[in-house]
mmCIF file of C-alpha atoms in Angstrom:
data_model
loop_
_atom_site.group_PDB
_atom_site.id
_atom_site.type_symbol
_atom_site.label_atom_id
_atom_site.label_comp_id
_atom_site.label_asym_id
_atom_site.label_seq_id
_atom_site.Cartn_x
_atom_site.Cartn_y
_atom_site.Cartn_z
ATOM 1 C CA MET A 1 -9.123 -12.745 55.403
ATOM 2 C CA LEU A 2 -12.050 -14.860 56.482
ATOM 3 C CA LYS A 3 -14.419 -16.208 53.888
ATOM 4 C CA PRO A 4 -18.106 -15.265 53.930
ATOM 5 C CA PHE A 5 -20.291 -17.624 55.962
ATOM 6 C CA GLN A 6 -23.716 -17.762 57.524
ATOM 7 C CA THR A 7 -25.286 -18.766 60.799
ATOM 8 C CA MET A 8 -28.928 -19.426 61.544
ATOM 9 C CA SER A 9 -29.636 -15.688 61.919
ATOM 10 C CA THR A 10 -27.032 -13.845 59.876
ATOM 11 C CA MET A 11 -24.890 -13.891 56.749
ATOM 12 C CA MET A 12 -21.338 -12.610 57.009
ATOM 13 C CA ARG A 13 -20.574 -10.922 53.687
ATOM 14 C CA SER A 14 -17.406 -9.535 52.131
ATOM 15 C CA MET A 15 -17.655 -5.771 52.351
ATOM 16 C CA LEU A 16 -15.411 -2.739 52.226
ATOM 17 C CA LEU A 17 -15.355 -0.438 55.238
ATOM 18 C CA VAL A 18 -14.895 3.153 54.106
ATOM 19 C CA THR A 19 -13.884 5.663 56.770
ATOM 20 C CA PHE A 20 -13.049 9.326 56.597
ATOM 21 C CA GLN A 21 -12.232 12.036 59.093
ATOM 22 C CA ALA A 22 -13.758 15.490 58.842
ATOM 23 C CA PRO A 23 -14.874 18.449 60.909
ATOM 24 C CA ALA A 24 -18.347 17.621 62.256
ATOM 25 C CA GLU A 25 -19.861 20.528 60.326
ATOM 26 C CA ASP A 26 -18.719 18.967 57.008
ATOM 27 C CA VAL A 27 -20.292 15.535 57.525
ATOM 28 C CA ASP A 28 -23.827 16.213 56.240
ATOM 29 C CA ARG A 29 -22.464 17.741 53.020
ATOM 30 C CA ILE A 30 -20.025 14.864 52.482
ATOM 31 C CA MET A 31 -22.635 12.197 53.200
ATOM 32 C CA ARG A 32 -25.106 13.805 50.769
ATOM 33 C CA ALA A 33 -22.384 13.504 48.111
ATOM 34 C CA VAL A 34 -21.706 9.867 49.057
ATOM 35 C CA THR A 35 -25.359 8.790 49.071
ATOM 36 C CA ALA A 36 -25.834 10.428 45.666
ATOM 37 C CA VAL A 37 -23.320 7.828 44.403
ATOM 38 C CA ALA A 38 -24.273 4.852 46.621
ATOM 39 C CA PRO A 39 -27.446 4.418 48.699
ATOM 40 C CA LEU A 40 -25.559 2.642 51.554
ATOM 41 C CA THR A 41 -28.267 0.013 51.882
ATOM 42 C CA MET A 42 -28.359 -2.609 54.636
ATOM 43 C CA GLY A 43 -31.432 -4.832 54.397
ATOM 44 C CA ASN A 44 -34.519 -2.633 54.680
ATOM 45 C CA TYR A 45 -32.535 0.522 55.522
ATOM 46 C CA ASP A 46 -30.503 2.981 53.493
ATOM 47 C CA SER A 47 -28.137 5.879 54.264
ATOM 48 C CA ASN A 48 -26.367 3.693 56.840
ATOM 49 C CA SER A 49 -23.261 5.163 58.411
ATOM 50 C CA TYR A 50 -21.662 5.667 61.793
ATOM 51 C CA GLN A 51 -20.163 8.875 63.183
ATOM 52 C CA SER A 52 -17.837 8.951 66.197
ATOM 53 C CA ASP A 53 -17.783 11.571 68.899
ATOM 54 C CA ALA A 54 -15.663 14.594 68.140
ATOM 55 C CA GLY A 55 -11.968 14.386 68.850
ATOM 56 C CA ILE A 56 -8.870 16.484 68.257
ATOM 57 C CA GLU A 57 -6.934 16.245 65.011
ATOM 58 C CA ARG A 58 -3.224 17.138 65.171
ATOM 59 C CA TYR A 59 -1.066 18.176 62.219
ATOM 60 C CA ARG A 60 1.577 20.639 61.062
ATOM 61 C CA PRO A 61 1.286 22.259 57.623
ATOM 62 C CA LEU A 62 4.460 21.879 55.552
ATOM 63 C CA GLN A 63 5.695 23.716 52.461
ATOM 64 C CA GLY A 64 3.032 23.463 49.740
ATOM 65 C CA ALA A 65 0.127 23.172 52.210
ATOM 66 C CA ALA A 66 -2.840 25.437 51.504
ATOM 67 C CA ALA A 67 -2.310 27.076 54.931
ATOM 68 C CA GLY A 68 1.368 27.662 54.192
ATOM 69 C CA ALA A 69 4.257 26.139 56.132
ATOM 70 C CA GLU A 70 4.096 26.534 59.916
ATOM 71 C CA THR A 71 6.523 25.687 62.689
ATOM 72 C CA GLY A 72 3.934 24.867 65.326
ATOM 73 C CA LEU A 73 1.611 21.909 65.587
ATOM 74 C CA ARG A 74 -2.069 22.638 64.949
ATOM 75 C CA GLU A 75 -4.822 21.029 67.011
ATOM 76 C CA ARG A 76 -8.310 21.132 65.541
ATOM 77 C CA PRO A 77 -11.156 20.133 67.881
ATOM 78 C CA GLY A 78 -14.480 18.860 66.589
ATOM 79 C CA VAL A 79 -13.142 16.328 64.075
ATOM 80 C CA VAL A 80 -15.142 13.098 63.746
ATOM 81 C CA GLU A 81 -14.684 9.795 61.977
ATOM 82 C CA VAL A 82 -17.471 8.506 59.744
ATOM 83 C CA SER A 83 -17.681 4.944 58.469
ATOM 84 C CA PHE A 84 -19.949 3.022 56.149
ATOM 85 C CA GLU A 85 -19.903 -0.223 54.204
ATOM 86 C CA ILE A 86 -20.175 -1.055 50.536
ATOM 87 C CA GLU A 87 -20.161 -4.422 48.844
ATOM 88 C CA ASP A 88 -16.715 -5.736 47.991
ATOM 89 C CA SER A 89 -16.946 -6.921 44.406
ATOM 90 C CA SER A 90 -15.186 -6.257 41.153
ATOM 91 C CA MET A 91 -18.514 -4.933 39.851
ATOM 92 C CA ASN A 92 -18.303 -2.115 42.409
ATOM 93 C CA ALA A 93 -14.791 -0.909 41.507
ATOM 94 C CA ASP A 94 -16.147 2.102 39.610
ATOM 95 C CA GLN A 95 -18.550 2.911 42.442
ATOM 96 C CA ILE A 96 -15.717 2.827 45.003
ATOM 97 C CA GLU A 97 -13.742 5.311 42.903
ATOM 98 C CA ARG A 98 -16.806 7.566 42.599
ATOM 99 C CA ILE A 99 -17.360 7.422 46.382
ATOM 100 C CA VAL A 100 -13.745 8.399 47.082
ATOM 101 C CA GLU A 101 -14.008 11.255 44.581
ATOM 102 C CA ALA A 102 -17.325 12.390 46.124
ATOM 103 C CA ILE A 103 -15.735 12.500 49.591
ATOM 104 C CA PHE A 104 -12.705 14.352 48.262
ATOM 105 C CA GLN A 105 -14.741 16.957 46.353
ATOM 106 C CA ALA A 106 -17.194 17.622 49.231
ATOM 107 C CA HIS A 107 -14.471 17.719 51.911
ATOM 108 C CA SER A 108 -12.997 20.997 53.173
ATOM 109 C CA TYR A 109 -9.441 19.607 53.522
ATOM 110 C CA GLN A 110 -6.575 19.643 51.041
ATOM 111 C CA GLU A 111 -5.623 16.102 52.186
ATOM 112 C CA PRO A 112 -8.759 14.305 53.444
ATOM 113 C CA VAL A 113 -8.114 11.133 55.423
ATOM 114 C CA ILE A 114 -9.987 8.371 53.548
ATOM 115 C CA ARG A 115 -9.411 4.689 54.317
ATOM 116 C CA ILE A 116 -10.856 1.544 52.734
ATOM 117 C CA ARG A 117 -10.526 -1.829 54.448
ATOM 118 C CA PRO A 118 -11.849 -5.289 53.510
ATOM 119 C CA ILE A 119 -14.096 -6.723 56.242
ATOM 120 C CA LEU A 120 -16.766 -9.326 56.896
ATOM 121 C CA SER A 121 -20.046 -7.699 57.882
ATOM 122 C CA SER A 122 -23.287 -9.178 59.142
ATOM 123 C CA ARG A 123 -26.588 -9.028 57.290
ATOM 124 C CA SER A 124 -29.768 -10.421 58.782
ATOM 125 C CA ARG A 125 -31.273 -13.462 57.160
ATOM 126 C CA GLY A 126 -34.712 -11.929 57.827
ATOM 127 C CA LEU A 127 -35.986 -14.497 60.295
ATOM 128 C CA ASP A 128 -39.211 -13.966 62.230
ATOM 129 C CA ASP A 129 -38.107 -12.201 65.421
ATOM 130 C CA SER A 130 -41.613 -11.572 66.759
ATOM 131 C CA ALA A 131 -40.921 -13.718 69.833
ATOM 132 C CA ASN A 132 -37.357 -12.524 70.498
ATOM 133 C CA PRO A 133 -37.500 -10.592 73.812
ATOM 134 C CA ASN A 134 -34.295 -8.701 72.945
ATOM 135 C CA ARG A 135 -35.680 -6.905 69.887
ATOM 136 C CA TRP A 136 -36.736 -3.316 70.464
ATOM 137 C CA TRP A 137 -40.054 -3.805 68.692
ATOM 138 C CA ASN A 138 -40.934 -6.535 71.213
ATOM 139 C CA THR A 139 -39.947 -4.519 74.283
ATOM 140 C CA THR A 140 -39.535 -0.760 74.461
ATOM 141 C CA GLY A 141 -40.691 0.238 70.998
ATOM 142 C CA ASP A 142 -39.096 2.624 68.537
ATOM 143 C CA TRP A 143 -36.702 5.037 70.319
ATOM 144 C CA LYS A 144 -37.346 7.714 67.691
ATOM 145 C CA LYS A 145 -41.121 7.626 68.161
ATOM 146 C CA ARG A 146 -40.754 7.634 71.967
ATOM 147 C CA GLU A 147 -38.447 10.654 71.679
ATOM 148 C CA GLN A 148 -41.042 12.553 69.598
ATOM 149 C CA VAL A 149 -43.849 11.809 72.102
ATOM 150 C CA GLY A 150 -41.774 12.670 75.185
#
């Protein structure tokens, strides 16, 4: 894996990427459980996560599954993938375990798909971007505020 480094504008930090798959209707409940354990902070923002568009999950329940064994393949529409980052450090080992347990307990599945991968992730160095023409605050303004006005 690459080692953390920095450029003029950003620091690339060692993080863990946590992803899980769930029916879209479960995500708010699961993320409330996760953010009760970890605030998911990035700079001046918290509750940071990403949710994919809905897709189709395919599986066949076997003997011992809560649904009972079935011969046919199930296809469940409306399943999304959610991802978020947490700091990769030995000090966070307990927090990682609590996050996984929070996802598992808030999830509706018997076997939730939870993955944790080491990554490098960017964090702004907090430079003055007041003259950068590519920043939203220097061009179009806040999309959320425009949406509320329109």
